[in-house]
């Protein structure tokens, strides 16, 4: 069975600085997808970034990038130039390669961006 | 275009009572999912509808939970009778075929 672990329940960062959120996972599959979702307070959870396991290049979306280490089963999220609007809970998630919306989530990391 | 909407946003009930949560997916999304996050833990999959059919209900915790999606549009998740351990946030998500998942804001359930 697949598992996803986020070992940092809470983190904080000063505005404009960089922060890295950790995520590790366990799977015996070779092809899969990894995601980072963001849920601001009282708002919808939205997709931040996704990584396909067969791609070696790390995904990047503007200020958000990942460090995908397939052998180590690690999938960290780096947020550069943190903004107040980045304050949210962040969830790491795993999906098998089959076309499905069934995700396995980590416990979440609450990120507070301080002015 | 409206996103995934869930109602109510927060419900407080007594143990033993019944609660029904509703999810309206994005129009045209055949796939609808229910997830649940119990306080401080990970978000867990409950079940998956394709149109009105249950495709996968492996995550449903027990027979006190009943999910329906009559007509393949909106879905309801009923908890009867509610227990203390049912407290948490219930998320609904929808997806078009081959598309990404879109989540609602969640319905917070508090069972006293």
mmCIF file of C-alpha atoms in Angstrom:
data_model
loop_
_atom_site.group_PDB
_atom_site.id
_atom_site.type_symbol
_atom_site.label_atom_id
_atom_site.label_comp_id
_atom_site.label_asym_id
_atom_site.label_seq_id
_atom_site.Cartn_x
_atom_site.Cartn_y
_atom_site.Cartn_z
ATOM 1 C CA UNK A 1 0.000 0.000 0.000
ATOM 2 C CA UNK A 2 1.110 3.500 -0.734
ATOM 3 C CA UNK A 3 1.744 5.992 2.054
ATOM 4 C CA UNK A 4 2.589 9.689 2.109
ATOM 5 C CA UNK A 5 4.307 11.361 5.045
ATOM 6 C CA UNK A 6 4.665 15.048 5.824
ATOM 7 C CA UNK A 7 6.812 15.360 8.912
ATOM 8 C CA UNK A 8 6.394 19.108 9.462
ATOM 9 C CA UNK A 9 2.995 19.921 10.994
ATOM 10 C CA UNK A 10 3.716 23.657 11.072
ATOM 11 C CA UNK A 11 6.213 25.988 9.479
ATOM 12 C CA UNK A 12 6.683 29.704 9.236
ATOM 13 C CA UNK A 13 8.666 31.947 6.938
ATOM 14 C CA UNK A 14 9.280 35.657 6.591
ATOM 15 C CA UNK A 15 7.751 37.375 3.623
ATOM 16 C CA UNK A 16 10.061 37.353 0.585
ATOM 17 C CA UNK A 17 12.150 34.480 1.905
ATOM 18 C CA UNK A 18 12.301 30.886 0.712
ATOM 19 C CA UNK A 19 10.804 27.882 2.461
ATOM 20 C CA UNK A 20 10.884 24.158 1.735
ATOM 21 C CA UNK A 21 8.148 21.741 2.731
ATOM 22 C CA UNK A 22 9.075 18.081 3.004
ATOM 23 C CA UNK A 23 7.209 15.041 1.773
ATOM 24 C CA UNK A 24 8.214 11.406 1.553
ATOM 25 C CA UNK A 25 6.224 8.548 0.165
ATOM 26 C CA UNK A 26 6.332 4.825 -0.174
ATOM 27 C CA UNK A 27 5.255 2.810 -3.172
ATOM 28 C CA UNK A 28 6.327 -0.227 -5.119
ATOM 29 C CA UNK A 29 5.066 1.215 -8.386
ATOM 30 C CA UNK A 30 7.333 2.698 -11.001
ATOM 31 C CA UNK A 31 4.950 5.077 -12.689
ATOM 32 C CA UNK A 32 2.851 7.468 -10.640
ATOM 33 C CA UNK A 33 2.068 11.125 -10.060
ATOM 34 C CA UNK A 34 2.840 13.385 -7.137
ATOM 35 C CA UNK A 35 1.050 16.577 -6.243
ATOM 36 C CA UNK A 36 1.163 19.513 -3.908
ATOM 37 C CA UNK A 37 -2.177 21.046 -3.007
ATOM 38 C CA UNK A 38 -2.770 24.271 -1.123
ATOM 39 C CA UNK A 39 -5.769 25.081 1.029
ATOM 40 C CA UNK A 40 -5.954 28.694 2.245
ATOM 41 C CA UNK A 41 -8.117 29.328 5.326
ATOM 42 C CA UNK A 42 -11.802 28.776 4.509
ATOM 43 C CA UNK A 43 -11.050 28.376 0.836
ATOM 44 C CA UNK A 44 -10.982 25.600 -1.711
ATOM 45 C CA UNK A 45 -8.041 23.295 -2.010
ATOM 46 C CA UNK A 46 -6.210 24.012 -5.242
ATOM 47 C CA UNK A 47 -3.477 22.269 -7.147
ATOM 48 C CA UNK A 48 -0.106 23.967 -6.834
ATOM 49 C CA UNK A 49 2.136 21.682 -8.808
ATOM 50 C CA UNK A 50 2.355 18.147 -10.091
ATOM 51 C CA UNK A 51 5.182 15.808 -11.014
ATOM 52 C CA UNK A 52 5.083 12.728 -13.191
ATOM 53 C CA UNK A 53 7.435 10.061 -11.882
ATOM 54 C CA UNK A 54 8.790 9.123 -15.288
ATOM 55 C CA UNK A 55 10.002 12.671 -15.850
ATOM 56 C CA UNK A 56 13.397 13.388 -14.381
ATOM 57 C CA UNK A 57 13.076 17.139 -14.672
ATOM 58 C CA UNK A 58 11.681 18.819 -11.582
ATOM 59 C CA UNK A 59 8.363 20.595 -12.097
ATOM 60 C CA UNK A 60 8.210 24.364 -11.714
ATOM 61 C CA UNK A 61 5.268 26.760 -11.549
ATOM 62 C CA UNK A 62 6.354 30.360 -11.098
ATOM 63 C CA UNK A 63 7.590 30.693 -7.497
ATOM 64 C CA UNK A 64 6.839 27.041 -6.726
ATOM 65 C CA UNK A 65 9.242 24.244 -7.572
ATOM 66 C CA UNK A 66 9.786 20.693 -6.438
ATOM 67 C CA UNK A 67 12.823 18.594 -5.664
ATOM 68 C CA UNK A 68 11.824 15.123 -6.802
ATOM 69 C CA UNK A 69 14.189 12.381 -5.707
ATOM 70 C CA UNK A 70 12.688 9.169 -7.032
ATOM 71 C CA UNK A 71 15.210 6.770 -5.523
ATOM 72 C CA UNK A 72 14.844 8.381 -2.111
ATOM 73 C CA UNK A 73 11.048 8.675 -2.546
ATOM 74 C CA UNK A 74 11.185 12.303 -1.609
ATOM 75 C CA UNK A 75 9.104 15.141 -3.060
ATOM 76 C CA UNK A 76 9.740 18.503 -1.407
ATOM 77 C CA UNK A 77 8.115 21.798 -2.334
ATOM 78 C CA UNK A 78 10.135 24.997 -2.468
ATOM 79 C CA UNK A 79 8.353 28.333 -2.305
ATOM 80 C CA UNK A 80 10.540 31.253 -3.338
ATOM 81 C CA UNK A 81 9.858 34.900 -2.533
ATOM 82 C CA UNK A 82 7.110 33.917 -0.086
ATOM 83 C CA UNK A 83 4.028 36.103 -0.095
ATOM 84 C CA UNK A 84 1.360 36.633 2.546
ATOM 85 C CA UNK A 85 -1.117 34.899 0.254
ATOM 86 C CA UNK A 86 0.939 31.715 0.472
ATOM 87 C CA UNK A 87 -0.305 31.249 4.034
ATOM 88 C CA UNK A 88 -2.231 27.994 3.861
ATOM 89 C CA UNK A 89 -2.190 24.317 4.619
ATOM 90 C CA UNK A 90 -0.189 22.353 2.082
ATOM 91 C CA UNK A 91 -0.881 18.730 1.279
ATOM 92 C CA UNK A 92 1.378 16.349 -0.553
ATOM 93 C CA UNK A 93 -0.463 13.647 -2.498
ATOM 94 C CA UNK A 94 0.242 10.500 -4.519
ATOM 95 C CA UNK A 95 -1.721 9.047 -7.391
ATOM 96 C CA UNK A 96 -1.197 5.828 -9.254
ATOM 97 C CA UNK A 97 -0.550 6.127 -12.930
ATOM 98 C CA UNK A 98 -4.040 4.991 -13.869
ATOM 99 C CA UNK A 99 -6.402 7.755 -14.838
ATOM 100 C CA UNK A 100 -8.156 8.353 -11.567
ATOM 101 C CA UNK A 101 -8.898 11.023 -9.004
ATOM 102 C CA UNK A 102 -8.172 8.728 -6.096
ATOM 103 C CA UNK A 103 -5.337 10.360 -4.190
ATOM 104 C CA UNK A 104 -3.376 9.394 -1.120
ATOM 105 C CA UNK A 105 -2.588 12.417 0.992
ATOM 106 C CA UNK A 106 -0.081 13.298 3.646
ATOM 107 C CA UNK A 107 -1.057 14.828 6.959
ATOM 108 C CA UNK A 108 -0.534 18.385 5.778
ATOM 109 C CA UNK A 109 1.798 21.228 6.717
ATOM 110 C CA UNK A 110 0.447 24.553 7.937
ATOM 111 C CA UNK A 111 2.550 27.353 6.518
ATOM 112 C CA UNK A 112 2.431 30.828 8.018
ATOM 113 C CA UNK A 113 4.031 33.647 6.050
ATOM 114 C CA UNK A 114 4.917 36.522 8.367
ATOM 115 C CA UNK A 115 5.131 40.164 7.270
ATOM 116 C CA UNK B 1 -18.000 28.866 -14.229
ATOM 117 C CA UNK B 2 -18.947 27.741 -10.721
ATOM 118 C CA UNK B 3 -16.550 25.481 -8.897
ATOM 119 C CA UNK B 4 -17.357 22.542 -6.677
ATOM 120 C CA UNK B 5 -19.780 23.688 -4.012
ATOM 121 C CA UNK B 6 -20.513 21.994 -0.734
ATOM 122 C CA UNK B 7 -23.269 22.548 1.794
ATOM 123 C CA UNK B 8 -23.350 23.096 4.699
ATOM 124 C CA UNK B 9 -19.984 24.646 5.400
ATOM 125 C CA UNK B 10 -20.269 23.658 9.050
ATOM 126 C CA UNK B 11 -22.670 21.392 10.878
ATOM 127 C CA UNK B 12 -22.840 20.752 14.612
ATOM 128 C CA UNK B 13 -24.955 17.811 15.724
ATOM 129 C CA UNK B 14 -25.424 15.580 18.733
ATOM 130 C CA UNK B 15 -24.191 12.025 18.787
ATOM 131 C CA UNK B 16 -26.884 9.760 17.381
ATOM 132 C CA UNK B 17 -28.373 12.372 15.070
ATOM 133 C CA UNK B 18 -28.332 12.337 11.311
ATOM 134 C CA UNK B 19 -26.535 14.721 8.995
ATOM 135 C CA UNK B 20 -26.626 14.998 5.231
ATOM 136 C CA UNK B 21 -23.847 16.725 3.346
ATOM 137 C CA UNK B 22 -24.333 17.853 -0.210
ATOM 138 C CA UNK B 23 -21.885 18.348 -3.058
ATOM 139 C CA UNK B 24 -22.526 20.018 -6.388
ATOM 140 C CA UNK B 25 -19.714 19.168 -8.800
ATOM 141 C CA UNK B 26 -18.590 21.278 -11.692
ATOM 142 C CA UNK B 27 -21.118 20.977 -14.488
ATOM 143 C CA UNK B 28 -20.237 18.202 -16.897
ATOM 144 C CA UNK B 29 -17.857 16.395 -14.530
ATOM 145 C CA UNK B 30 -18.815 12.737 -14.538
ATOM 146 C CA UNK B 31 -16.393 11.823 -11.761
ATOM 147 C CA UNK B 32 -17.197 12.802 -8.198
ATOM 148 C CA UNK B 33 -15.174 11.928 -5.120
ATOM 149 C CA UNK B 34 -15.685 12.201 -1.386
ATOM 150 C CA UNK B 35 -12.767 12.543 0.978
ATOM 151 C CA UNK B 36 -12.560 13.092 4.727
ATOM 152 C CA UNK B 37 -10.003 14.632 7.025
ATOM 153 C CA UNK B 38 -10.247 13.740 10.672
ATOM 154 C CA UNK B 39 -8.611 16.333 12.914
ATOM 155 C CA UNK B 40 -4.843 16.420 12.503
ATOM 156 C CA UNK B 41 -4.683 13.443 10.215
ATOM 157 C CA UNK B 42 -4.363 12.911 6.519
ATOM 158 C CA UNK B 43 -7.173 13.373 4.033
ATOM 159 C CA UNK B 44 -8.601 9.975 3.212
ATOM 160 C CA UNK B 45 -10.529 8.796 0.194
ATOM 161 C CA UNK B 46 -14.074 7.651 0.872
ATOM 162 C CA UNK B 47 -15.640 6.861 -2.500
ATOM 163 C CA UNK B 48 -15.843 7.625 -6.182
ATOM 164 C CA UNK B 49 -18.873 8.032 -8.426
ATOM 165 C CA UNK B 50 -18.873 7.859 -12.186
ATOM 166 C CA UNK B 51 -22.111 9.554 -13.074
ATOM 167 C CA UNK B 52 -24.658 7.887 -10.801
ATOM 168 C CA UNK B 53 -22.692 4.670 -10.263
ATOM 169 C CA UNK B 54 -20.369 3.927 -7.369
ATOM 170 C CA UNK B 55 -17.050 3.074 -8.972
ATOM 171 C CA UNK B 56 -15.067 2.584 -5.773
ATOM 172 C CA UNK B 57 -16.396 2.739 -2.239
ATOM 173 C CA UNK B 58 -13.436 1.079 -0.558
ATOM 174 C CA UNK B 59 -12.841 4.021 1.765
ATOM 175 C CA UNK B 60 -16.279 4.166 3.339
ATOM 176 C CA UNK B 61 -15.695 3.554 7.046
ATOM 177 C CA UNK B 62 -18.878 1.643 7.902
ATOM 178 C CA UNK B 63 -22.543 1.231 7.082
ATOM 179 C CA UNK B 64 -23.506 4.394 8.940
ATOM 180 C CA UNK B 65 -22.328 6.276 5.857
ATOM 181 C CA UNK B 66 -24.509 6.369 2.758
ATOM 182 C CA UNK B 67 -23.570 8.205 -0.398
ATOM 183 C CA UNK B 68 -25.863 8.792 -3.323
ATOM 184 C CA UNK B 69 -25.697 10.571 -6.633
ATOM 185 C CA UNK B 70 -29.126 10.329 -8.143
ATOM 186 C CA UNK B 71 -29.228 11.399 -11.763
ATOM 187 C CA UNK B 72 -25.491 11.741 -11.877
ATOM 188 C CA UNK B 73 -25.495 15.386 -10.847
ATOM 189 C CA UNK B 74 -25.153 16.412 -7.209
ATOM 190 C CA UNK B 75 -24.219 13.958 -4.485
ATOM 191 C CA UNK B 76 -25.197 13.549 -0.863
ATOM 192 C CA UNK B 77 -23.347 11.877 1.963
ATOM 193 C CA UNK B 78 -25.504 10.912 4.907
ATOM 194 C CA UNK B 79 -24.192 9.877 8.286
ATOM 195 C CA UNK B 80 -26.748 8.050 10.409
ATOM 196 C CA UNK B 81 -26.402 7.792 13.340
ATOM 197 C CA UNK B 82 -23.430 10.093 13.802
ATOM 198 C CA UNK B 83 -20.687 9.154 16.243
ATOM 199 C CA UNK B 84 -18.008 11.319 17.849
ATOM 200 C CA UNK B 85 -15.288 9.895 15.603
ATOM 201 C CA UNK B 86 -17.161 11.086 12.535
ATOM 202 C CA UNK B 87 -16.122 14.670 13.285
ATOM 203 C CA UNK B 88 -13.895 16.132 10.642
ATOM 204 C CA UNK B 89 -13.920 17.923 7.321
ATOM 205 C CA UNK B 90 -15.601 16.223 4.396
ATOM 206 C CA UNK B 91 -14.270 17.229 1.000
ATOM 207 C CA UNK B 92 -15.909 16.701 -2.328
ATOM 208 C CA UNK B 93 -14.023 16.824 -5.602
ATOM 209 C CA UNK B 94 -14.966 16.433 -9.224
ATOM 210 C CA UNK B 95 -13.090 15.701 -12.402
ATOM 211 C CA UNK B 96 -13.820 15.546 -16.072
ATOM 212 C CA UNK B 97 -12.610 12.470 -17.939
ATOM 213 C CA UNK B 98 -8.828 12.749 -18.157
ATOM 214 C CA UNK B 99 -8.854 16.053 -16.310
ATOM 215 C CA UNK B 100 -7.503 17.296 -13.014
ATOM 216 C CA UNK B 101 -9.279 17.159 -9.704
ATOM 217 C CA UNK B 102 -11.146 20.206 -8.411
ATOM 218 C CA UNK B 103 -12.047 20.381 -4.747
ATOM 219 C CA UNK B 104 -14.779 22.104 -2.820
ATOM 220 C CA UNK B 105 -14.177 24.075 0.362
ATOM 221 C CA UNK B 106 -15.239 21.170 2.515
ATOM 222 C CA UNK B 107 -18.023 20.639 5.032
ATOM 223 C CA UNK B 108 -16.912 20.669 8.643
ATOM 224 C CA UNK B 109 -18.846 18.218 10.798
ATOM 225 C CA UNK B 110 -18.742 18.438 14.573
ATOM 226 C CA UNK B 111 -20.413 15.667 16.528
ATOM 227 C CA UNK B 112 -20.926 16.446 20.223
#
